PDB file of C-alpha atoms and ligand atoms in Angstrom:
ATOM      1  CA  MET A   1       4.415 -21.375 -11.088  1.00 63.00           C
ATOM      2  CA  THR A   2       5.401 -21.479  -7.427  1.00 85.00           C
ATOM      3  CA  ALA A   3       3.002 -21.543  -4.484  1.00 94.00           C
ATOM      4  CA  ARG A   4       4.343 -18.952  -2.082  1.00 95.00           C
ATOM      5  CA  MET A   5       0.805 -17.874  -1.122  1.00 98.00           C
ATOM      6  CA  LYS A   6      -0.704 -21.373  -0.790  1.00 97.00           C
ATOM      7  CA  ASP A   7      -3.484 -21.426   1.865  1.00 95.00           C
ATOM      8  CA  LYS A   8      -3.096 -17.682   2.416  1.00 98.00           C
ATOM      9  CA  VAL A   9      -6.096 -15.348   2.388  1.00 98.00           C
ATOM     10  CA  VAL A  10      -4.976 -11.787   1.629  1.00 98.00           C
ATOM     11  CA  LEU A  11      -7.109  -8.642   1.725  1.00 99.00           C
ATOM     12  CA  ILE A  12      -5.984  -5.901  -0.659  1.00 99.00           C
ATOM     13  CA  THR A  13      -7.285  -2.326  -0.610  1.00 99.00           C
ATOM     14  CA  GLY A  14      -7.122  -0.166  -3.717  1.00 98.00           C
ATOM     15  CA  ALA A  15      -7.109  -3.423  -5.703  1.00 98.00           C
ATOM     16  CA  ALA A  16      -8.442  -1.747  -8.850  1.00 98.00           C
ATOM     17  CA  GLY A  17      -5.327   0.424  -8.915  1.00 97.00           C
ATOM     18  CA  THR A  18      -1.991  -0.243 -10.547  1.00 97.00           C
ATOM     19  CA  ILE A  19      -0.140  -1.695  -7.555  1.00 98.00           C
ATOM     20  CA  GLY A  20      -3.141  -3.265  -5.783  1.00 98.00           C
ATOM     21  CA  ASN A  21      -4.150  -5.094  -8.950  1.00 98.00           C
ATOM     22  CA  ALA A  22      -0.587  -6.312  -9.571  1.00 98.00           C
ATOM     23  CA  VAL A  23      -0.417  -7.601  -5.970  1.00 98.00           C
ATOM     24  CA  ALA A  24      -3.800  -9.360  -6.271  1.00 98.00           C
ATOM     25  CA  GLN A  25      -2.740 -11.045  -9.512  1.00 98.00           C
ATOM     26  CA  MET A  26       0.555 -12.197  -8.010  1.00 98.00           C
ATOM     27  CA  VAL A  27      -1.138 -13.545  -4.850  1.00 98.00           C
ATOM     28  CA  GLU A  28      -3.428 -15.594  -7.106  1.00 98.00           C
ATOM     29  CA  ARG A  29      -0.554 -16.745  -9.342  1.00 98.00           C
ATOM     30  CA  GLU A  30       1.187 -17.955  -6.179  1.00 98.00           C
ATOM     31  CA  SER A  31      -1.882 -20.058  -5.273  1.00 97.00           C
ATOM     32  CA  GLY A  32      -3.337 -17.704  -2.636  1.00 98.00           C
ATOM     33  CA  LYS A  33      -6.804 -16.178  -2.252  1.00 98.00           C
ATOM     34  CA  ALA A  34      -6.823 -12.437  -2.987  1.00 98.00           C
ATOM     35  CA  ILE A  35      -9.786 -10.535  -1.554  1.00 98.00           C
ATOM     36  CA  ARG A  36     -10.000  -7.468  -3.783  1.00 98.00           C
ATOM     37  CA  THR A  37     -11.512  -4.271  -2.421  1.00 98.00           C
ATOM     38  CA  ASP A  38     -11.813  -0.743  -3.776  1.00 98.00           C
ATOM     39  CA  LEU A  39     -14.295   2.139  -3.959  1.00 98.00           C
ATOM     40  CA  ALA A  40     -17.818   1.147  -5.061  1.00 98.00           C
ATOM     41  CA  SER A  41     -17.254   2.927  -8.395  1.00 98.00           C
ATOM     42  CA  HIS A  42     -14.820   0.146  -9.402  1.00 98.00           C
ATOM     43  CA  LYS A  43     -16.620  -2.951 -10.621  1.00 94.00           C
ATOM     44  CA  GLY A  44     -15.327  -6.500 -10.292  1.00 94.00           C
ATOM     45  CA  GLN A  45     -14.101  -6.266  -6.697  1.00 98.00           C
ATOM     46  CA  ASP A  46     -14.997  -8.743  -3.933  1.00 98.00           C
ATOM     47  CA  PHE A  47     -16.088  -5.887  -1.652  1.00 98.00           C
ATOM     48  CA  ALA A  48     -16.770  -2.180  -2.043  1.00 98.00           C
ATOM     49  CA  LEU A  49     -14.591  -0.662   0.671  1.00 98.00           C
ATOM     50  CA  ASP A  50     -13.960   3.041   1.173  1.00 98.00           C
ATOM     51  CA  VAL A  51     -10.913   2.809   3.424  1.00 99.00           C
ATOM     52  CA  THR A  52     -11.850   6.066   5.197  1.00 99.00           C
ATOM     53  CA  SER A  53     -15.142   4.564   6.423  1.00 98.00           C
ATOM     54  CA  GLU A  54     -15.001   2.757   9.760  1.00 98.00           C
ATOM     55  CA  ALA A  55     -18.460   1.299   9.052  1.00 98.00           C
ATOM     56  CA  ASN A  56     -17.201  -0.163   5.746  1.00 98.00           C
ATOM     57  CA  TRP A  57     -14.209  -1.750   7.480  1.00 98.00           C
ATOM     58  CA  LYS A  58     -16.408  -3.284  10.194  1.00 98.00           C
ATOM     59  CA  ALA A  59     -18.767  -4.778   7.600  1.00 98.00           C
ATOM     60  CA  VAL A  60     -15.956  -6.207   5.436  1.00 98.00           C
ATOM     61  CA  ALA A  61     -14.134  -7.672   8.463  1.00 98.00           C
ATOM     62  CA  GLU A  62     -17.362  -9.316   9.611  1.00 98.00           C
ATOM     63  CA  SER A  63     -18.003 -10.843   6.175  1.00 98.00           C
ATOM     64  CA  ILE A  64     -14.433 -12.180   5.964  1.00 98.00           C
ATOM     65  CA  SER A  65     -14.718 -13.577   9.485  1.00 98.00           C
ATOM     66  CA  LYS A  66     -17.907 -15.449   8.503  1.00 98.00           C
ATOM     67  CA  GLN A  67     -16.499 -16.698   5.193  1.00 98.00           C
ATOM     68  CA  TYR A  68     -12.867 -17.522   6.069  1.00 98.00           C
ATOM     69  CA  GLY A  69     -12.568 -17.163   9.853  1.00 98.00           C
ATOM     70  CA  ARG A  70      -9.201 -15.433   9.463  1.00 98.00           C
ATOM     71  CA  LEU A  71      -6.834 -13.384   7.332  1.00 98.00           C
ATOM     72  CA  ASP A  72      -3.202 -14.236   6.578  1.00 98.00           C
ATOM     73  CA  GLY A  73      -2.265 -10.972   4.916  1.00 99.00           C
ATOM     74  CA  LEU A  74      -3.358  -7.364   4.453  1.00 99.00           C
ATOM     75  CA  VAL A  75      -2.012  -5.008   1.790  1.00 99.00           C
ATOM     76  CA  ASN A  76      -3.014  -1.386   2.347  1.00 99.00           C
ATOM     77  CA  SER A  77      -2.582  -0.097  -1.191  1.00 98.00           C
ATOM     78  CA  ALA A  78      -5.457   2.415  -1.435  1.00 98.00           C
ATOM     79  CA  GLY A  79      -3.960   5.869  -1.662  1.00 98.00           C
ATOM     80  CA  ILE A  80      -4.112   9.215  -3.411  1.00 97.00           C
ATOM     81  CA  ALA A  81      -1.345  11.486  -4.614  1.00 94.00           C
ATOM     82  CA  SER A  82      -1.484  15.222  -4.083  1.00 93.00           C
ATOM     83  CA  LEU A  83       0.715  17.991  -5.344  1.00 92.00           C
ATOM     84  CA  GLY A  84       1.007  21.262  -3.439  1.00 96.00           C
ATOM     85  CA  THR A  85       3.313  23.327  -1.295  1.00 98.00           C
ATOM     86  CA  ILE A  86       2.529  24.292   2.296  1.00 98.00           C
ATOM     87  CA  GLU A  87       1.232  27.617   0.904  1.00 98.00           C
ATOM     88  CA  SER A  88      -0.541  26.518  -2.257  1.00 98.00           C
ATOM     89  CA  GLU A  89      -2.510  23.509  -1.028  1.00 97.00           C
ATOM     90  CA  ASP A  90      -5.746  24.168   0.823  1.00 97.00           C
ATOM     91  CA  PHE A  91      -6.587  22.558   4.149  1.00 98.00           C
ATOM     92  CA  ALA A  92      -9.383  20.508   2.604  1.00 98.00           C
ATOM     93  CA  GLY A  93      -6.908  18.896   0.204  1.00 98.00           C
ATOM     94  CA  TYR A  94      -4.555  18.102   3.068  1.00 98.00           C
ATOM     95  CA  LYS A  95      -7.370  16.515   5.064  1.00 98.00           C
ATOM     96  CA  LYS A  96      -8.461  14.366   2.117  1.00 98.00           C
ATOM     97  CA  THR A  97      -4.932  13.059   1.561  1.00 98.00           C
ATOM     98  CA  MET A  98      -4.506  12.292   5.250  1.00 98.00           C
ATOM     99  CA  ALA A  99      -7.933  10.598   5.395  1.00 99.00           C
ATOM    100  CA  VAL A 100      -7.252   8.150   2.558  1.00 99.00           C
ATOM    101  CA  ASN A 101      -3.543   7.530   3.102  1.00 98.00           C
ATOM    102  CA  VAL A 102      -3.314   7.605   6.908  1.00 99.00           C
ATOM    103  CA  ASP A 103      -6.824   6.991   8.336  1.00 99.00           C
ATOM    104  CA  GLY A 104      -7.360   4.302   5.689  1.00 99.00           C
ATOM    105  CA  THR A 105      -4.158   2.469   6.635  1.00 99.00           C
ATOM    106  CA  TYR A 106      -4.865   2.885  10.351  1.00 99.00           C
ATOM    107  CA  LEU A 107      -8.390   1.486  10.033  1.00 99.00           C
ATOM    108  CA  GLY A 108      -7.129  -1.368   7.855  1.00 99.00           C
ATOM    109  CA  CYS A 109      -4.548  -2.427  10.443  1.00 99.00           C
ATOM    110  CA  LYS A 110      -7.086  -2.016  13.244  1.00 98.00           C
ATOM    111  CA  TYR A 111      -9.926  -4.053  11.732  1.00 98.00           C
ATOM    112  CA  ALA A 112      -7.746  -6.719  10.102  1.00 99.00           C
ATOM    113  CA  MET A 113      -5.757  -7.366  13.304  1.00 98.00           C
ATOM    114  CA  PRO A 114      -8.342  -9.635  15.015  1.00 98.00           C
ATOM    115  CA  LEU A 115      -8.479 -11.741  11.830  1.00 98.00           C
ATOM    116  CA  LEU A 116      -4.700 -11.731  11.309  1.00 98.00           C
ATOM    117  CA  LYS A 117      -3.930 -12.887  14.818  1.00 98.00           C
ATOM    118  CA  VAL A 118      -6.005 -16.055  14.428  1.00 98.00           C
ATOM    119  CA  ARG A 119      -3.099 -17.840  12.691  1.00 98.00           C
ATOM    120  CA  GLY A 120      -0.474 -15.077  12.569  1.00 98.00           C
ATOM    121  CA  GLY A 121      -0.082 -12.871   9.520  1.00 98.00           C
ATOM    122  CA  SER A 122       1.633 -10.093   7.670  1.00 99.00           C
ATOM    123  CA  ILE A 123       0.677  -6.496   6.888  1.00 99.00           C
ATOM    124  CA  VAL A 124       2.210  -4.613   3.967  1.00 99.00           C
ATOM    125  CA  ASN A 125       1.597  -0.870   3.946  1.00 99.00           C
ATOM    126  CA  LEU A 126       2.232   1.137   0.783  1.00 98.00           C
ATOM    127  CA  SER A 127       4.179   4.195   1.820  1.00 98.00           C
ATOM    128  CA  SER A 128       6.452   5.828  -0.778  1.00 98.00           C
ATOM    129  CA  VAL A 129       9.916   7.308  -1.190  1.00 98.00           C
ATOM    130  CA  SER A 130       7.898  10.368  -0.155  1.00 98.00           C
ATOM    131  CA  GLY A 131       7.660   8.759   3.284  1.00 98.00           C
ATOM    132  CA  LEU A 132      11.470   8.869   3.510  1.00 98.00           C
ATOM    133  CA  VAL A 133      12.495  12.082   1.735  1.00 98.00           C
ATOM    134  CA  ALA A 134      10.535  15.265   1.083  1.00 97.00           C
ATOM    135  CA  GLY A 135       9.714  17.410  -1.911  1.00 95.00           C
ATOM    136  CA  HIS A 136       8.895  21.115  -1.806  1.00 97.00           C
ATOM    137  CA  ASN A 137       5.472  20.538  -3.408  1.00 95.00           C
ATOM    138  CA  LEU A 138       4.435  17.363  -1.601  1.00 96.00           C
ATOM    139  CA  ALA A 139       3.420  18.776   1.792  1.00 98.00           C
ATOM    140  CA  SER A 140       0.399  16.607   2.523  1.00 98.00           C
ATOM    141  CA  TYR A 141       1.647  13.554   0.610  1.00 98.00           C
ATOM    142  CA  ASN A 142       4.945  13.661   2.546  1.00 98.00           C
ATOM    143  CA  ALA A 143       3.044  14.076   5.838  1.00 98.00           C
ATOM    144  CA  SER A 144       0.772  11.140   5.022  1.00 98.00           C
ATOM    145  CA  LYS A 145       3.443   8.735   3.823  1.00 98.00           C
ATOM    146  CA  GLY A 146       5.743   9.580   6.752  1.00 98.00           C
ATOM    147  CA  ALA A 147       2.850   8.742   9.078  1.00 99.00           C
ATOM    148  CA  VAL A 148       2.321   5.385   7.339  1.00 99.00           C
ATOM    149  CA  ARG A 149       6.002   4.580   7.891  1.00 98.00           C
ATOM    150  CA  LEU A 150       5.848   4.971  11.695  1.00 98.00           C
ATOM    151  CA  LEU A 151       2.330   3.561  12.035  1.00 99.00           C
ATOM    152  CA  SER A 152       3.677   0.394  10.398  1.00 99.00           C
ATOM    153  CA  LYS A 153       6.447   0.188  12.994  1.00 99.00           C
ATOM    154  CA  SER A 154       4.066   0.654  15.953  1.00 99.00           C
ATOM    155  CA  VAL A 155       1.808  -2.072  14.543  1.00 99.00           C
ATOM    156  CA  ALA A 156       4.895  -4.276  14.073  1.00 99.00           C
ATOM    157  CA  LEU A 157       5.904  -3.887  17.730  1.00 99.00           C
ATOM    158  CA  TYR A 158       2.368  -4.686  18.877  1.00 98.00           C
ATOM    159  CA  GLY A 159       2.079  -7.615  16.488  1.00 98.00           C
ATOM    160  CA  ALA A 160       5.426  -9.039  17.658  1.00 98.00           C
ATOM    161  CA  ARG A 161       3.926  -9.533  21.133  1.00 98.00           C
ATOM    162  CA  LEU A 162       1.151 -11.735  19.796  1.00 98.00           C
ATOM    163  CA  LYS A 163       1.398 -15.496  19.623  1.00 98.00           C
ATOM    164  CA  PRO A 164       1.430 -16.319  16.767  1.00 98.00           C
ATOM    165  CA  PRO A 165       2.897 -12.945  15.693  1.00 98.00           C
ATOM    166  CA  VAL A 166       1.529 -10.490  13.163  1.00 99.00           C
ATOM    167  CA  ARG A 167       4.256  -8.766  11.149  1.00 99.00           C
ATOM    168  CA  SER A 168       4.004  -5.287   9.636  1.00 99.00           C
ATOM    169  CA  ASN A 169       6.310  -3.562   7.160  1.00 99.00           C
ATOM    170  CA  SER A 170       6.166  -0.529   4.905  1.00 99.00           C
ATOM    171  CA  VAL A 171       7.309  -0.434   1.299  1.00 98.00           C
ATOM    172  CA  HIS A 172       8.554   2.747  -0.319  1.00 98.00           C
ATOM    173  CA  PRO A 173       8.381   2.840  -4.120  1.00 98.00           C
ATOM    174  CA  THR A 174       9.494   5.694  -6.303  1.00 97.00           C
ATOM    175  CA  PHE A 175       7.335   6.414  -9.380  1.00 95.00           C
ATOM    176  CA  VAL A 176       5.592   3.289 -10.669  1.00 97.00           C
ATOM    177  CA  GLU A 177       4.388   3.018 -14.289  1.00 96.00           C
ATOM    178  CA  GLY A 178       0.588   3.396 -14.127  1.00 92.00           C
ATOM    179  CA  ALA A 179      -2.399   5.644 -13.480  1.00 89.00           C
ATOM    180  CA  MET A 180      -0.943   7.759 -10.653  1.00 86.00           C
ATOM    181  CA  VAL A 181       2.158   8.712 -12.671  1.00 89.00           C
ATOM    182  CA  GLU A 182       0.084   9.247 -15.847  1.00 90.00           C
ATOM    183  CA  ASP A 183      -2.072  11.752 -13.903  1.00 88.00           C
ATOM    184  CA  LEU A 184       1.023  13.657 -12.778  1.00 84.00           C
ATOM    185  CA  LEU A 185       2.466  13.658 -16.323  1.00 89.00           C
ATOM    186  CA  ALA A 186      -0.854  14.846 -17.744  1.00 89.00           C
ATOM    187  CA  LYS A 187      -0.672  17.947 -15.510  1.00 85.00           C
ATOM    188  CA  ALA A 188       2.819  18.889 -16.746  1.00 86.00           C
ATOM    189  CA  LYS A 189       3.464  21.413 -19.546  1.00 89.00           C
ATOM    190  CA  SER A 190       5.615  18.890 -21.400  1.00 93.00           C
ATOM    191  CA  ARG A 191       5.068  15.193 -20.701  1.00 91.00           C
ATOM    192  CA  GLU A 192       8.507  14.195 -21.979  1.00 91.00           C
ATOM    193  CA  ALA A 193      10.357  16.881 -20.013  1.00 93.00           C
ATOM    194  CA  ALA A 194       8.432  15.912 -16.866  1.00 90.00           C
ATOM    195  CA  ARG A 195       9.244  12.211 -17.326  1.00 92.00           C
ATOM    196  CA  GLU A 196      12.907  13.092 -17.798  1.00 93.00           C
ATOM    197  CA  ARG A 197      12.897  15.239 -14.649  1.00 91.00           C
ATOM    198  CA  MET A 198      11.174  12.496 -12.660  1.00 89.00           C
ATOM    199  CA  THR A 199      13.731   9.852 -13.659  1.00 94.00           C
ATOM    200  CA  ALA A 200      16.769  12.148 -13.308  1.00 94.00           C
ATOM    201  CA  ASP A 201      17.064  11.429  -9.562  1.00 90.00           C
ATOM    202  CA  VAL A 202      16.769   7.662  -9.973  1.00 96.00           C
ATOM    203  CA  PRO A 203      20.204   6.005 -10.292  1.00 97.00           C
ATOM    204  CA  LEU A 204      18.676   3.090 -12.263  1.00 97.00           C
ATOM    205  CA  ALA A 205      17.173   5.788 -14.538  1.00 95.00           C
ATOM    206  CA  ARG A 206      13.621   4.475 -14.925  1.00 96.00           C
ATOM    207  CA  PHE A 207      10.277   4.128 -13.115  1.00 96.00           C
ATOM    208  CA  ALA A 208       9.345   0.910 -11.270  1.00 98.00           C
ATOM    209  CA  GLN A 209       7.111  -1.704 -12.876  1.00 98.00           C
ATOM    210  CA  PRO A 210       3.990  -2.612 -10.836  1.00 98.00           C
ATOM    211  CA  GLU A 211       5.079  -6.279 -10.846  1.00 98.00           C
ATOM    212  CA  GLU A 212       8.349  -5.345  -9.136  1.00 98.00           C
ATOM    213  CA  VAL A 213       6.410  -3.777  -6.254  1.00 98.00           C
ATOM    214  CA  ALA A 214       4.016  -6.758  -6.189  1.00 98.00           C
ATOM    215  CA  ASN A 215       6.988  -9.114  -5.937  1.00 98.00           C
ATOM    216  CA  LEU A 216       8.241  -7.296  -2.849  1.00 98.00           C
ATOM    217  CA  ALA A 217       4.756  -7.282  -1.299  1.00 98.00           C
ATOM    218  CA  VAL A 218       4.343 -11.038  -1.886  1.00 98.00           C
ATOM    219  CA  PHE A 219       7.778 -11.670  -0.374  1.00 98.00           C
ATOM    220  CA  LEU A 220       6.740  -9.703   2.736  1.00 98.00           C
ATOM    221  CA  LEU A 221       3.391 -11.524   2.916  1.00 98.00           C
ATOM    222  CA  GLY A 222       5.024 -14.927   2.643  1.00 98.00           C
ATOM    223  CA  ASP A 223       6.914 -17.190   5.024  1.00 97.00           C
ATOM    224  CA  GLU A 224      10.319 -16.441   3.429  1.00 97.00           C
ATOM    225  CA  SER A 225      10.258 -13.088   5.275  1.00 98.00           C
ATOM    226  CA  ALA A 226       9.239 -14.547   8.659  1.00 98.00           C
ATOM    227  CA  PHE A 227      11.935 -12.590  10.561  1.00 98.00           C
ATOM    228  CA  ILE A 228      11.276  -9.233   8.868  1.00 98.00           C
ATOM    229  CA  THR A 229       9.002  -6.866  10.755  1.00 99.00           C
ATOM    230  CA  GLY A 230       9.022  -3.148  11.481  1.00 99.00           C
ATOM    231  CA  ALA A 231      11.166  -2.627   8.384  1.00 99.00           C
ATOM    232  CA  GLU A 232      10.892   0.168   5.814  1.00 98.00           C
ATOM    233  CA  ILE A 233      11.921  -1.142   2.436  1.00 98.00           C
ATOM    234  CA  PRO A 234      12.672   1.267  -0.409  1.00 98.00           C
ATOM    235  CA  ILE A 235      12.026  -0.016  -3.931  1.00 98.00           C
ATOM    236  CA  ASP A 236      13.345   3.029  -5.687  1.00 98.00           C
ATOM    237  CA  GLY A 237      16.156   2.223  -8.093  1.00 98.00           C
ATOM    238  CA  GLY A 238      18.629   3.727  -5.623  1.00 98.00           C
ATOM    239  CA  LEU A 239      16.864   7.117  -5.233  1.00 97.00           C
ATOM    240  CA  THR A 240      17.220   7.298  -1.443  1.00 97.00           C
ATOM    241  CA  ALA A 241      20.769   5.892  -1.406  1.00 96.00           C
ATOM    242  CA  ARG A 242      22.239   9.354  -1.875  1.00 91.00           C
TER     243      ARG A 242
HETATM  244  N1  NAD B   1       2.178   4.838  -8.439  1.00 81.64           N
HETATM  245  C1  NAD B   1       3.260   5.354  -7.867  1.00 81.64           C
HETATM  246  O1  NAD B   1       4.127   5.935  -8.520  1.00 81.64           O
HETATM  247  C2  NAD B   1       3.444   5.200  -6.371  1.00 81.64           C
HETATM  248  C3  NAD B   1       4.709   5.501  -5.833  1.00 81.64           C
HETATM  249  C4  NAD B   1       4.886   5.377  -4.461  1.00 81.64           C
HETATM  250  C5  NAD B   1       3.831   4.977  -3.647  1.00 81.64           C
HETATM  251  N2  NAD B   1       2.630   4.707  -4.196  1.00 81.64           N
HETATM  252  C6  NAD B   1       1.530   4.308  -3.302  1.00 81.64           C
HETATM  253  O2  NAD B   1       1.103   3.014  -3.658  1.00 81.64           O
HETATM  254  C7  NAD B   1      -0.301   2.892  -3.432  1.00 81.64           C
HETATM  255  C8  NAD B   1      -0.987   2.373  -4.682  1.00 81.64           C
HETATM  256  O3  NAD B   1      -0.741   3.274  -5.760  1.00 81.64           O
HETATM  257  P1  NAD B   1      -1.180   2.958  -7.256  1.00 81.64           P
HETATM  258  O4  NAD B   1      -0.052   3.288  -8.141  1.00 81.64           O
HETATM  259  O5  NAD B   1      -1.774   1.599  -7.354  1.00 81.64           O
HETATM  260  O6  NAD B   1      -2.289   4.075  -7.441  1.00 81.64           O
HETATM  261  P2  NAD B   1      -3.636   4.025  -8.290  1.00 81.64           P
HETATM  262  O7  NAD B   1      -4.106   5.427  -8.375  1.00 81.64           O
HETATM  263  O8  NAD B   1      -3.444   3.236  -9.528  1.00 81.64           O
HETATM  264  O9  NAD B   1      -4.596   3.176  -7.340  1.00 81.64           O
HETATM  265  C9  NAD B   1      -5.031   3.631  -6.097  1.00 81.64           C
HETATM  266  C10 NAD B   1      -6.348   2.951  -5.802  1.00 81.64           C
HETATM  267  O10 NAD B   1      -6.817   3.423  -4.535  1.00 81.64           O
HETATM  268  C11 NAD B   1      -8.203   3.567  -4.629  1.00 81.64           C
HETATM  269  N3  NAD B   1      -8.715   4.509  -3.633  1.00 81.64           N
HETATM  270  C12 NAD B   1      -8.601   5.859  -3.592  1.00 81.64           C
HETATM  271  N4  NAD B   1      -9.272   6.335  -2.533  1.00 81.64           N
HETATM  272  C13 NAD B   1      -9.819   5.259  -1.901  1.00 81.64           C
HETATM  273  C14 NAD B   1     -10.637   5.103  -0.758  1.00 81.64           C
HETATM  274  N5  NAD B   1     -11.040   6.164  -0.033  1.00 81.64           N
HETATM  275  N6  NAD B   1     -11.005   3.854  -0.398  1.00 81.64           N
HETATM  276  C15 NAD B   1     -10.620   2.780  -1.119  1.00 81.64           C
HETATM  277  N7  NAD B   1      -9.854   2.864  -2.222  1.00 81.64           N
HETATM  278  C16 NAD B   1      -9.462   4.093  -2.598  1.00 81.64           C
HETATM  279  C17 NAD B   1      -8.457   4.089  -6.054  1.00 81.64           C
HETATM  280  O11 NAD B   1      -9.805   3.857  -6.435  1.00 81.64           O
HETATM  281  C18 NAD B   1      -7.442   3.288  -6.850  1.00 81.64           C
HETATM  282  O12 NAD B   1      -7.988   2.111  -7.386  1.00 81.64           O
HETATM  283  C19 NAD B   1      -0.771   4.273  -2.971  1.00 81.64           C
HETATM  284  O13 NAD B   1      -0.838   4.298  -1.569  1.00 81.64           O
HETATM  285  C20 NAD B   1       0.322   5.189  -3.454  1.00 81.64           C
HETATM  286  O14 NAD B   1       0.415   6.366  -2.673  1.00 81.64           O
HETATM  287  C21 NAD B   1       2.416   4.794  -5.551  1.00 81.64           C
END
């Protein structure tokens, strides 16, 4: 075991999910304190936090301020996937996707910033390959993940002016083995054909493992990446290289 997260307090949203949980476990394995948050329906979290609720964010930030006096890292992993073309998806669906994926990330950066700037810190925002390249049936998901990409850069430029600085980067996975992909496969006519189609564009010809994404997040949270900010980092088996 190494101790890349020693003395670091890291807040993770969507921590009951595939990637959030993998990040929380890796932060703890690396000797850090993971503060796990997710919707109230998920038991076993440190805080119930609906990322779309400003009141929830204020309350959680206040509790963390009282308990720890600071944050060293924030991982905005809460997110929802949505399938639909510009014609087929209804406006309500679009607004829900934008609320969780964009408002949630915005509020996270906003309310964690006062705690992160106490000692300097690092924000990792979960975008997606869908924040870099589009799909015909991903209208709202593409819009939301593209917004996360540039929000991360604006936060990075603001955070770079602070002393000590707060870094901010976005990570862009392709399909990751877990609940979100299982949901998509379950909607397909043939699971196997859908899985084949989904891996066909990936040069390394497989989905990502949650631990591989967690590894990247922990690298970005840690001191080894001290000069990396405002970056968009694909973790996609080469998908966006062509
Ligand atoms: N899984 C993939 O293939 C994949 C690929 C690229 C990007 N991503 C992104 O990575 C992030 C994590 O994905 P995952 O695979 O862990 O998904 P997941 O579905 O396993 O977990 C997402 C978590 O977010 C939580 N959540 C949903 N709405 C919320 C809200 N309003 N407030 C708080 N929590 C909420 C859910 O309860 C769930 O625990 C998401 O932003 C997703 O868009 C995932």
